PDB file of C-alpha atoms in Angstrom:
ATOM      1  CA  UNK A  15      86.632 100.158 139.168  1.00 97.00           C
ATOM      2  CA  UNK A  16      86.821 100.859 135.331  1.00 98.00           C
ATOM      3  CA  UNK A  17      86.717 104.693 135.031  1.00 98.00           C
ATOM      4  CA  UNK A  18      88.650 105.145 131.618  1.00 98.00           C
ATOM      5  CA  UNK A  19      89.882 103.453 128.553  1.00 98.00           C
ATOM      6  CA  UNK A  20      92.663 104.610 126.198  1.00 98.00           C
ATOM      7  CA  UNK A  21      91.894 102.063 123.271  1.00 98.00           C
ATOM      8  CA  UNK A  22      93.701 102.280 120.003  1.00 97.00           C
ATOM      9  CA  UNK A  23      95.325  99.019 117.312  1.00 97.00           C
ATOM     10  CA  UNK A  24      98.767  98.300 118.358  1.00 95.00           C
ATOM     11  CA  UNK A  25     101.455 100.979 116.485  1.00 94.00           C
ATOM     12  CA  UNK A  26      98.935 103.531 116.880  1.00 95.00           C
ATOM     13  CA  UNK A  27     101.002 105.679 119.721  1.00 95.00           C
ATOM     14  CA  UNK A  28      99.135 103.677 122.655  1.00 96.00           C
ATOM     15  CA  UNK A  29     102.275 102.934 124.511  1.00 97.00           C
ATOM     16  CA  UNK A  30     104.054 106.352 124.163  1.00 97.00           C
ATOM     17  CA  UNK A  31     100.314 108.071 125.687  1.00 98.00           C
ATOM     18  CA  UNK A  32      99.371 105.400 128.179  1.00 98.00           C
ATOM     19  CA  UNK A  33     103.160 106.479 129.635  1.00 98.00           C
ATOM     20  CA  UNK A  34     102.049 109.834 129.565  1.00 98.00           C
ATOM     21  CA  UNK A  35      98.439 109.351 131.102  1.00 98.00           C
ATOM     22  CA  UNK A  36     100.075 107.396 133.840  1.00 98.00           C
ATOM     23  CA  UNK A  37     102.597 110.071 134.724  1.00 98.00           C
ATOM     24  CA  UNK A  38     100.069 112.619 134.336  1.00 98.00           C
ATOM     25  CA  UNK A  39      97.370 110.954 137.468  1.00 97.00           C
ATOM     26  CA  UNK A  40      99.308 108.826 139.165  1.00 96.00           C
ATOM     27  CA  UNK A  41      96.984 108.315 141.828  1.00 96.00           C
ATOM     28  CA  UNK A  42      95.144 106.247 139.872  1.00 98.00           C
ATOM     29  CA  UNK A  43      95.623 102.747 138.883  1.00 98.00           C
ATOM     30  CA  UNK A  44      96.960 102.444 134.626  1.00 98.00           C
ATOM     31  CA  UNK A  45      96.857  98.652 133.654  1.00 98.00           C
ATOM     32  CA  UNK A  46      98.830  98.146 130.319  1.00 98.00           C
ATOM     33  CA  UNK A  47      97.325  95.986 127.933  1.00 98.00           C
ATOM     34  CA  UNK A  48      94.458  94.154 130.388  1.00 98.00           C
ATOM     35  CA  UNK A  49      94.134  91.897 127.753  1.00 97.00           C
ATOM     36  CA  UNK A  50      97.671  90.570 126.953  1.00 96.00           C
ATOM     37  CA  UNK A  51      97.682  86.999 125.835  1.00 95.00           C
ATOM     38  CA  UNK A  52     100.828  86.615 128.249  1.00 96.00           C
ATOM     39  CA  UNK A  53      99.611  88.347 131.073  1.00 97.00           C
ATOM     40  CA  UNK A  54      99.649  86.145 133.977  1.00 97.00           C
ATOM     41  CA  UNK A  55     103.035  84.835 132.611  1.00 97.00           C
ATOM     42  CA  UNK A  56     104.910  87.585 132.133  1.00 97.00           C
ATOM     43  CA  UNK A  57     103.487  89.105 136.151  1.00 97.00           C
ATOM     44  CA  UNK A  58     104.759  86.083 137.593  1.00 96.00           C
ATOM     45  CA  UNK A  59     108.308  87.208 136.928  1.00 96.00           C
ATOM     46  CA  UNK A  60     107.641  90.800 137.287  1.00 97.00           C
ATOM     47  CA  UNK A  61     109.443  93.204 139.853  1.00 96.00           C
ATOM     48  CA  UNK A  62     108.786  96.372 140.298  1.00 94.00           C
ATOM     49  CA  UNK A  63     111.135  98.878 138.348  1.00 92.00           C
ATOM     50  CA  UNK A  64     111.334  96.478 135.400  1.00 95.00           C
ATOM     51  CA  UNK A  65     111.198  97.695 132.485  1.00 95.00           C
ATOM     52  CA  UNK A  66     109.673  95.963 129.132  1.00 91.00           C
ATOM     53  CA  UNK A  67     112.069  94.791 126.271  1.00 89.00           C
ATOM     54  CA  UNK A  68     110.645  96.416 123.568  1.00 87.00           C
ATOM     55  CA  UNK A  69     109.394  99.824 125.049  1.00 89.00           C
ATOM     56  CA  UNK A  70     111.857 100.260 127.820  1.00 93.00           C
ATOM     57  CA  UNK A  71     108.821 101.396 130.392  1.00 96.00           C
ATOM     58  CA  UNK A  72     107.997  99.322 133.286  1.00 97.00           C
ATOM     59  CA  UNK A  73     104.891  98.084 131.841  1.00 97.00           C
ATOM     60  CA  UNK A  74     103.235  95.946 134.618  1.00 98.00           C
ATOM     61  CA  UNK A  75     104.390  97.663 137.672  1.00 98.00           C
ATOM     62  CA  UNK A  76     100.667  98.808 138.323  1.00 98.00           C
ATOM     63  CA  UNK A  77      99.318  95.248 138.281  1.00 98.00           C
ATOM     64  CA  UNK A  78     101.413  95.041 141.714  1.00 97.00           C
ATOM     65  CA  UNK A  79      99.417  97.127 143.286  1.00 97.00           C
ATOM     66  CA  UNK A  80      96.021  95.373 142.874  1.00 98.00           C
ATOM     67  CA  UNK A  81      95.262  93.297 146.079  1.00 97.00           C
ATOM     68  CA  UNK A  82      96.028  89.799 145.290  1.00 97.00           C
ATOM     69  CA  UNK A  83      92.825  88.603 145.878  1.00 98.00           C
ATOM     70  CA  UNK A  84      91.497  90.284 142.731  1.00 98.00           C
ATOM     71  CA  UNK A  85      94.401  89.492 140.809  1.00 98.00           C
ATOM     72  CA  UNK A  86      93.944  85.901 141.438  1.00 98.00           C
ATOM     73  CA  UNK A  87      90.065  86.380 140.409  1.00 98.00           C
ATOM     74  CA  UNK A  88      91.300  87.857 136.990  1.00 98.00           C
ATOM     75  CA  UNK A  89      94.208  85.156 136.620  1.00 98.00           C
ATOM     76  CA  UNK A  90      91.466  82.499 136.367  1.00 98.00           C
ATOM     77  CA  UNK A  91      89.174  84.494 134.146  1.00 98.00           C
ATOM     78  CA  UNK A  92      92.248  85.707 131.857  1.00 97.00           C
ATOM     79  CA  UNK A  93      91.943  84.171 128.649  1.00 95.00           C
ATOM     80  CA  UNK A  94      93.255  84.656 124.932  1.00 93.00           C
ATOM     81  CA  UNK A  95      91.716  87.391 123.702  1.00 95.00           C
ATOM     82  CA  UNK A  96      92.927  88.392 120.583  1.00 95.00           C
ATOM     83  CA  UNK A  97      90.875  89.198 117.199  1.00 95.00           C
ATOM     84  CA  UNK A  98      88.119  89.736 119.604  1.00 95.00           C
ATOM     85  CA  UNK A  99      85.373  91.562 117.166  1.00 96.00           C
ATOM     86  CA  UNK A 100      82.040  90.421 119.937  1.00 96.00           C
ATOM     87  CA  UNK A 101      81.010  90.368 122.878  1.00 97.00           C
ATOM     88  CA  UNK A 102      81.609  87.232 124.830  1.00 97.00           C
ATOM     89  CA  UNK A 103      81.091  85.760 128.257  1.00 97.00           C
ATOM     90  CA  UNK A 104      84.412  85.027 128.989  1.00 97.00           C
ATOM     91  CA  UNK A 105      85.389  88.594 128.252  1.00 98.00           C
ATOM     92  CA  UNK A 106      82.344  89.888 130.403  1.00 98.00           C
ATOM     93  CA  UNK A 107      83.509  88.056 133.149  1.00 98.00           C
ATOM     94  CA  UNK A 108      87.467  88.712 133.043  1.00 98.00           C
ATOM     95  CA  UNK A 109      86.254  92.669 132.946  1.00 98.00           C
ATOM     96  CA  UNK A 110      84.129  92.076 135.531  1.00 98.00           C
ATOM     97  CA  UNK A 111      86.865  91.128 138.033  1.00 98.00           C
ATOM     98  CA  UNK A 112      88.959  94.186 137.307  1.00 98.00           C
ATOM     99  CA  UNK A 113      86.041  96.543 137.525  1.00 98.00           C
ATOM    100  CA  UNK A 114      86.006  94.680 140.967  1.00 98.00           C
ATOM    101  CA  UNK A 115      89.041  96.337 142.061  1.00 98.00           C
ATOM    102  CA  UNK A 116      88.757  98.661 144.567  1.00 97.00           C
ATOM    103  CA  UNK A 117      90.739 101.372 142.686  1.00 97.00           C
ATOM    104  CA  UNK A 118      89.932 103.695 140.065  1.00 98.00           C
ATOM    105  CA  UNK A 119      91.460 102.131 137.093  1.00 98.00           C
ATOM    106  CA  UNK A 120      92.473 102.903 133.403  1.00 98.00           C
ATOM    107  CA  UNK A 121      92.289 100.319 130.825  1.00 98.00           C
ATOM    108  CA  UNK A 122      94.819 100.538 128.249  1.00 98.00           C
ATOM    109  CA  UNK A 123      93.960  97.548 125.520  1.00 97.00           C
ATOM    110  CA  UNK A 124      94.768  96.864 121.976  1.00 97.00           C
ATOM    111  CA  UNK A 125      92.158  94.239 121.180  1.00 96.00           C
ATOM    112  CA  UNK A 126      88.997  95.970 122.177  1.00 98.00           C
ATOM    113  CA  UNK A 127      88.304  98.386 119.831  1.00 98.00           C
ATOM    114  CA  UNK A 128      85.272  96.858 118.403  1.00 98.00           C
ATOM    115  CA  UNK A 129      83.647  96.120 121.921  1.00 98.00           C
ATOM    116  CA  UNK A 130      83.922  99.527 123.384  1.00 98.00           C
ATOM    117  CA  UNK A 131      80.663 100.612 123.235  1.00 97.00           C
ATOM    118  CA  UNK A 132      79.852  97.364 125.212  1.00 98.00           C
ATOM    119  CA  UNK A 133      82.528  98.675 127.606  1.00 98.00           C
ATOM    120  CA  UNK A 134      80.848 101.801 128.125  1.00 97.00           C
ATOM    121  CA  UNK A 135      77.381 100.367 128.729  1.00 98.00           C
ATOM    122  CA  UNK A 136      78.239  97.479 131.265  1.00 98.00           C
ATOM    123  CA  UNK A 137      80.529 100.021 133.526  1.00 98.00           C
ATOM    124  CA  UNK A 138      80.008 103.858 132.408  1.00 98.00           C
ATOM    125  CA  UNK A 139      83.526 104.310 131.614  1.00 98.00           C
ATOM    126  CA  UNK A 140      85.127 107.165 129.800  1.00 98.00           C
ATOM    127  CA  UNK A 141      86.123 105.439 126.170  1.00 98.00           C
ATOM    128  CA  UNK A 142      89.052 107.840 124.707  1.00 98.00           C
ATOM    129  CA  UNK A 143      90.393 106.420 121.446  1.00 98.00           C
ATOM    130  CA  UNK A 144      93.824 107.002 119.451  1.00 98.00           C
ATOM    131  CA  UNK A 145      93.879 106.936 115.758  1.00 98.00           C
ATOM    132  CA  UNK A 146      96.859 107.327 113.584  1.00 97.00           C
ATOM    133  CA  UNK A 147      97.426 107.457 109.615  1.00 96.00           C
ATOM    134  CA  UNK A 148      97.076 104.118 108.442  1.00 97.00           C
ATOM    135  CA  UNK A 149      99.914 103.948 106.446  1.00 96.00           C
ATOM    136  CA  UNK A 150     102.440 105.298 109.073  1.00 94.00           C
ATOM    137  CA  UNK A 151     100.811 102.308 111.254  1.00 95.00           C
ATOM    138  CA  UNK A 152     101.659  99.931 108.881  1.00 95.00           C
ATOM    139  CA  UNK A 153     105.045 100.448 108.260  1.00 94.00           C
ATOM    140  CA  UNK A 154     105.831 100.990 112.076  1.00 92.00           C
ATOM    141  CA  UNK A 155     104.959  97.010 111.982  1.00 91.00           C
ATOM    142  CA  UNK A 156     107.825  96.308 109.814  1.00 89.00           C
ATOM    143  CA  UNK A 157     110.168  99.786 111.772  1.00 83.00           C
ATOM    144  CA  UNK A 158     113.400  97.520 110.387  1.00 80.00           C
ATOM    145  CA  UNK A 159     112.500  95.722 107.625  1.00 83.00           C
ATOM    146  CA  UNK A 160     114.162  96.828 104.029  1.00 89.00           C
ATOM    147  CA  UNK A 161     111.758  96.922 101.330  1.00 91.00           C
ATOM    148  CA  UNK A 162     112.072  93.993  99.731  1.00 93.00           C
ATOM    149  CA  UNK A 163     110.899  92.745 103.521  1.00 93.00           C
ATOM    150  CA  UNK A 164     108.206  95.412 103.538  1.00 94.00           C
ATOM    151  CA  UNK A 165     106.876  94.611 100.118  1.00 95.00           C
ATOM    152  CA  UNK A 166     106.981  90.514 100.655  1.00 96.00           C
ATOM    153  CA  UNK A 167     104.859  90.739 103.837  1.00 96.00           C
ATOM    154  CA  UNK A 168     102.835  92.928 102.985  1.00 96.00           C
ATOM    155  CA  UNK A 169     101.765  91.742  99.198  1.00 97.00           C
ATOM    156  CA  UNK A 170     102.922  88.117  99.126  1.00 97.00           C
ATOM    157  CA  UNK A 171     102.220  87.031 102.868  1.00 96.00           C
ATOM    158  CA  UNK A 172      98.534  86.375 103.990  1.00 96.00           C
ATOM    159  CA  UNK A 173     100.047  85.472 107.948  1.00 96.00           C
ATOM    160  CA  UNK A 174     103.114  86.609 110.017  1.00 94.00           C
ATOM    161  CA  UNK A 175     101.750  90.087 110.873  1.00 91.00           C
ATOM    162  CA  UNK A 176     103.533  90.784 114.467  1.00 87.00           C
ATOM    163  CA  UNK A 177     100.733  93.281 115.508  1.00 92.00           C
ATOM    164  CA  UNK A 178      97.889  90.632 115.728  1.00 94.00           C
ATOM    165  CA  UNK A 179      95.949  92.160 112.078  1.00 95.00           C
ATOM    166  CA  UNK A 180      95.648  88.123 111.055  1.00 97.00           C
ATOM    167  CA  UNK A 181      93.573  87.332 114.207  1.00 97.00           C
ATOM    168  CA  UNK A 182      91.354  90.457 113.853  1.00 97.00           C
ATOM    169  CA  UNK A 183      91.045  89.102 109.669  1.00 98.00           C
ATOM    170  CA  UNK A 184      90.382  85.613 110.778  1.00 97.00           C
ATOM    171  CA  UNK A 185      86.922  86.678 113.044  1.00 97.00           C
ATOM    172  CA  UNK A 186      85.530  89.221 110.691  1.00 98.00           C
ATOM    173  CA  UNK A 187      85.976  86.812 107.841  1.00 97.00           C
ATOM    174  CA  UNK A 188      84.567  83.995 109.751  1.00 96.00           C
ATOM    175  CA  UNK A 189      81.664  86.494 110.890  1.00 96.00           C
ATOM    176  CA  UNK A 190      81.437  87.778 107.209  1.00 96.00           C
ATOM    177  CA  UNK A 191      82.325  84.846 104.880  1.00 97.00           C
ATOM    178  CA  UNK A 192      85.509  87.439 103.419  1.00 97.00           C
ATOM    179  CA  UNK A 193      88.191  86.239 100.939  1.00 97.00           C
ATOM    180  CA  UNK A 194      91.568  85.402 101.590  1.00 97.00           C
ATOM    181  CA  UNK A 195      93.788  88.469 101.336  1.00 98.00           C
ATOM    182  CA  UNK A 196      97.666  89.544 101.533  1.00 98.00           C
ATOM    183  CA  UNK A 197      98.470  91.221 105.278  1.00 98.00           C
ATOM    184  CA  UNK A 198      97.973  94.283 103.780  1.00 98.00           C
ATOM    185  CA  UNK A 199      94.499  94.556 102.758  1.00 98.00           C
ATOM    186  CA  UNK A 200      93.929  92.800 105.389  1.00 98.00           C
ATOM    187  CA  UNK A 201      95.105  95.269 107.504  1.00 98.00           C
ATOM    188  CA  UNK A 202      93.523  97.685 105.387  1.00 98.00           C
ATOM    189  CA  UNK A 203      89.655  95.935 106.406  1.00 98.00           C
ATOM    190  CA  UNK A 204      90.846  95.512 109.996  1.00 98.00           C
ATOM    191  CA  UNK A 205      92.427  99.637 110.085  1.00 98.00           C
ATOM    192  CA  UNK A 206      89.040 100.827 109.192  1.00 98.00           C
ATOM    193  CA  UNK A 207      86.706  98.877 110.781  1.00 98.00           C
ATOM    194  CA  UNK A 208      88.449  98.806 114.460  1.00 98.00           C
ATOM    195  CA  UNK A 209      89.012 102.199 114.291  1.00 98.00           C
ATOM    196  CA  UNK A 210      85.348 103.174 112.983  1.00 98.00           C
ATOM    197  CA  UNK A 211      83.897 101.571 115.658  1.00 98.00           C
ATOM    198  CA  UNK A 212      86.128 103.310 118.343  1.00 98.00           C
ATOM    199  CA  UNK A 213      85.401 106.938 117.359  1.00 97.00           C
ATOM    200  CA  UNK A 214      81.526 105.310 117.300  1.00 97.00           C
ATOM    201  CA  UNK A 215      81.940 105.000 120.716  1.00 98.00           C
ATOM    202  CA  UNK A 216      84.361 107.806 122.428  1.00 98.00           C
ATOM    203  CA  UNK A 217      84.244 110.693 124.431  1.00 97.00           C
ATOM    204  CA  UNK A 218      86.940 111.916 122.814  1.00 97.00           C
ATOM    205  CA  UNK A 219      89.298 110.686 120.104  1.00 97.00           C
ATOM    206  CA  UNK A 220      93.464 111.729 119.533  1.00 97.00           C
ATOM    207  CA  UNK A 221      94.738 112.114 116.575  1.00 97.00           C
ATOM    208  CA  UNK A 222      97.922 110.779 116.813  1.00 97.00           C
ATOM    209  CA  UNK A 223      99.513 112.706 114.004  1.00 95.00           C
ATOM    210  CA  UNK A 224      98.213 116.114 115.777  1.00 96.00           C
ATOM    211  CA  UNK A 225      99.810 114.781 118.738  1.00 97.00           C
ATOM    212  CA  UNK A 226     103.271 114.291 117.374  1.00 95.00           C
ATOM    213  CA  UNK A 227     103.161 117.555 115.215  1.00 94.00           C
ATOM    214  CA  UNK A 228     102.211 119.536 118.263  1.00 96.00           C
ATOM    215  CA  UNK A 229     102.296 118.242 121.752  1.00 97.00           C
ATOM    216  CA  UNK A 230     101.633 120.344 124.025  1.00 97.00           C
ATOM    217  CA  UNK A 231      99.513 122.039 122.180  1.00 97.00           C
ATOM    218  CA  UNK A 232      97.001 118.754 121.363  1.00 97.00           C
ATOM    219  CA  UNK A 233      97.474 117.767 125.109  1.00 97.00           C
ATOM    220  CA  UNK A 234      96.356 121.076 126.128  1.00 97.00           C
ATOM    221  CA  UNK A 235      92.795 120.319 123.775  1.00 96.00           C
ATOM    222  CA  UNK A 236      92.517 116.973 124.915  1.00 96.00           C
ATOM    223  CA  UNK A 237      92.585 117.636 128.560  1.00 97.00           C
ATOM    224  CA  UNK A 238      89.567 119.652 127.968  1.00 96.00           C
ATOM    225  CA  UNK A 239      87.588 116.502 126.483  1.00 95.00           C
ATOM    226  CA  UNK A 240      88.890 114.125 129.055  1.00 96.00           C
ATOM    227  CA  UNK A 241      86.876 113.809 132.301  1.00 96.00           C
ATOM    228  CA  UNK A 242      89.153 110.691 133.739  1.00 97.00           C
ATOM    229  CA  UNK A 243      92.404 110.935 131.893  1.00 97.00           C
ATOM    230  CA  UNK A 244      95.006 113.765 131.860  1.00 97.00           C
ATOM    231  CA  UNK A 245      98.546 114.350 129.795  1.00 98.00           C
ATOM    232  CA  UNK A 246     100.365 116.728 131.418  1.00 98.00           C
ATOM    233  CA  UNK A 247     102.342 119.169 128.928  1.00 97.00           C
ATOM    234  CA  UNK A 248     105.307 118.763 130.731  1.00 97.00           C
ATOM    235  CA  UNK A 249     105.836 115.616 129.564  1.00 98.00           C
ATOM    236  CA  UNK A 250     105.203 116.772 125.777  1.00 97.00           C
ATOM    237  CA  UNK A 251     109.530 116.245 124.765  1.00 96.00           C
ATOM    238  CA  UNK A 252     108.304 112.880 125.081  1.00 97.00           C
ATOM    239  CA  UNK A 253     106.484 112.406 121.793  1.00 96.00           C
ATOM    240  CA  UNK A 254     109.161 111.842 119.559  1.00 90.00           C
ATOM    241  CA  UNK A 255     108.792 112.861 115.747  1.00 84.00           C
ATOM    242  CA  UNK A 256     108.169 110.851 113.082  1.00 76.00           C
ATOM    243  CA  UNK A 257     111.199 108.807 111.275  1.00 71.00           C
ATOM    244  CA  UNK A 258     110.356 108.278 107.469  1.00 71.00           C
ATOM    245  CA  UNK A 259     112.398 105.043 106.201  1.00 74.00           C
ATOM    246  CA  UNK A 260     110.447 104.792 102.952  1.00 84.00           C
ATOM    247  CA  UNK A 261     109.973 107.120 100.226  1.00 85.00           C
ATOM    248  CA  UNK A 262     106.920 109.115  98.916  1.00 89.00           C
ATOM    249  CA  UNK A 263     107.113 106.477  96.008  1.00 92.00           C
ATOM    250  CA  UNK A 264     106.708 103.804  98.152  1.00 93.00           C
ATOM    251  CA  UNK A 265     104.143 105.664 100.543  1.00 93.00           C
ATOM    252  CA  UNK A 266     101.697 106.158  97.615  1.00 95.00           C
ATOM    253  CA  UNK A 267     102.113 102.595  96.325  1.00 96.00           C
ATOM    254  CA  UNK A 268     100.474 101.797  99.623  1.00 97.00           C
ATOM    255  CA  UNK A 269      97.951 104.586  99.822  1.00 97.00           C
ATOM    256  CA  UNK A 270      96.566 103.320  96.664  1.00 97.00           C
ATOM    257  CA  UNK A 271      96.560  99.731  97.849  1.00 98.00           C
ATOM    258  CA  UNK A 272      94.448 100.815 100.717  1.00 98.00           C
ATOM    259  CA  UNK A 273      91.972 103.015  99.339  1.00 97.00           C
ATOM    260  CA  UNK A 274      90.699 100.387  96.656  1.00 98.00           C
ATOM    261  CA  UNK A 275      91.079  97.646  99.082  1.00 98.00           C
ATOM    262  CA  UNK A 276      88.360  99.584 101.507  1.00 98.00           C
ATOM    263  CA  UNK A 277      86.228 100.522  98.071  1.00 98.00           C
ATOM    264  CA  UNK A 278      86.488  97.571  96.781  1.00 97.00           C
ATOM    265  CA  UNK A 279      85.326  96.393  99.985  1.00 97.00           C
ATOM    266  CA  UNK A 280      82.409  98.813 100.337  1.00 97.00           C
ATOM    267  CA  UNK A 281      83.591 100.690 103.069  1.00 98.00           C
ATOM    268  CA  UNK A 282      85.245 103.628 101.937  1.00 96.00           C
ATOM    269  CA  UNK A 283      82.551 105.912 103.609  1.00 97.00           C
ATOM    270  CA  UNK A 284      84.111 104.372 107.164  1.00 98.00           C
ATOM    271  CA  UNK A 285      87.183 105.130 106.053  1.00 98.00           C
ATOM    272  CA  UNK A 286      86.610 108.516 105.223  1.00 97.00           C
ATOM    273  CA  UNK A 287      84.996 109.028 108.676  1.00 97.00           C
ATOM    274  CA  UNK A 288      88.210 107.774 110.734  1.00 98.00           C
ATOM    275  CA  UNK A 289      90.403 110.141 108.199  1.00 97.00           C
ATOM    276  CA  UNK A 290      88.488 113.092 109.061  1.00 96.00           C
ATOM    277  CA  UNK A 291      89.832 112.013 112.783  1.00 96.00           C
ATOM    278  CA  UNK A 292      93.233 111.208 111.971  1.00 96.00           C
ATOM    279  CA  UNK A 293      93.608 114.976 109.736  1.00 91.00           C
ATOM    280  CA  UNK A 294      90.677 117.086 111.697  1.00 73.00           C
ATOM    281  CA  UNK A 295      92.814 120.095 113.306  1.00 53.00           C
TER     282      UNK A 295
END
């Protein structure tokens, strides 16, 4: 059954908390990105204990635990599901079969944030939401990249964004008949709309910024919001503090990039709204 979701965009801190969440109740089934365009391939060589490349966590262990009965239901409902911005059928159906499992699961995806409200209304799940400074985001796309990297795929580059920001573009400017634009600005449309309509439908939103200036402290608040999810303070020396590889010259170039990207674009006011999340104390 689908009792929580921990939705956020990719670089957002998802990982780092969905860790934490599934320290925190362990009794509980925590699937790691549900939605994974290489699910299915990367479970069939799976062992328990792994752990993931990139993150060093073993990612998929929980999927192991799901009786294989359901897990061969979702396998044939799994589909690609990036730059998801609707509702679908397929999607319905796919959720359907892990809401099917007979264990109380939580979600963690990074392509659902503008269908979460659908999520709540089809199963009554908890939707918590992470949010992080946009511009911190962005650069943790590019964590290695020297600036003449940085500046070429982010200004000169309209594809080749790692974190999936071209797929999200491509379906709002089909839906919305948008203009080309560099990955930036793109980014800067998908930021604020994806993360707009996540607060729009939470219980409870993190700050991601709050969480990494004070952990244990911001863990202690959140557990007050959070009716299916938990992060246990003892596992706060796990948020790890920002790194700054640019400087404040290059930080504002962007900041002003973004902010008359989203005015130009008409919606500043959203933008505004997921700020007062990503700053609120």
């Amino acid at each position: 059954m689908i009792e929580g979701i921990l939705a956020g965009l990719f670089r957002q801190g998802t990982t780092i908390l969905w860790w934490i969440c599934k320290l925190s109740t362990p009794d509980k089934l925590h699937l790691y990105e549900p939605c994974h365009q290489d699910l299915f391939d990367i479970l069939s060589k799976w062992q328990k204990g792994m752990k993931d490349q990139m993150h060093k966590l073993p990612l998929w262990d929980d999927y192991l635990e799901i009786p294989s009965e359901h897990l061969e239901v979702m396998r044939q409902r799994h589909d690609n599901f990036n730059g998801v911005i609707e509702w679908n059928k397929q999607l319905e159906q796919y959720l359907d079969a892990i809401n099917a499992i007979p264990s109380p699961c939580i979600l963690q995806p990074c392509r659902l944030n503008f269908v979460l409200f659908d999520l709540k209304l089809r199963y009554g799940c908890e939707i918590v939401s992470i949010v992080r400074n946009p511009i911190d985001t962005w650069f943790a796309h590019f964590p290695y990249a020297d600036i003449d990297h940085l500046m070429t795929m982010s200004f000169d580059k309209s594809d080749g964004d790692p974190f999936y920001t071209n797929d999200f573009y491509a379906s709002l400017q089909q839906k919305y008949d948008l203009p080309p634009l560099c990955n930036f600005e793109q980014f800067a449309i998908v930021w604020t709309l994806a993360n707009y309509y996540a607060i729009c439908a939470s219980d409870a939103v993190i700050s991601y910024d709050r969480v990494v200036d004070k952990p244990a402290y911001e863990f202690m608040k959140i557990n007050r919001k959070c009716k299916t999810m938990q992060f246990d303070v003892m596992y706060a020396d796990l948020i790890k503090k920002y790194t700054h590889i640019y400087d404040d010259k290059i930080r504002r170039k962007f900041e002003i990039r973004f902010e008359q990207t989203v005015a130009e674009f008409g919606i500043d006011a959203y933008y505004d709204r997921v700020m007062h999340y990503v700053e609120s104390v």
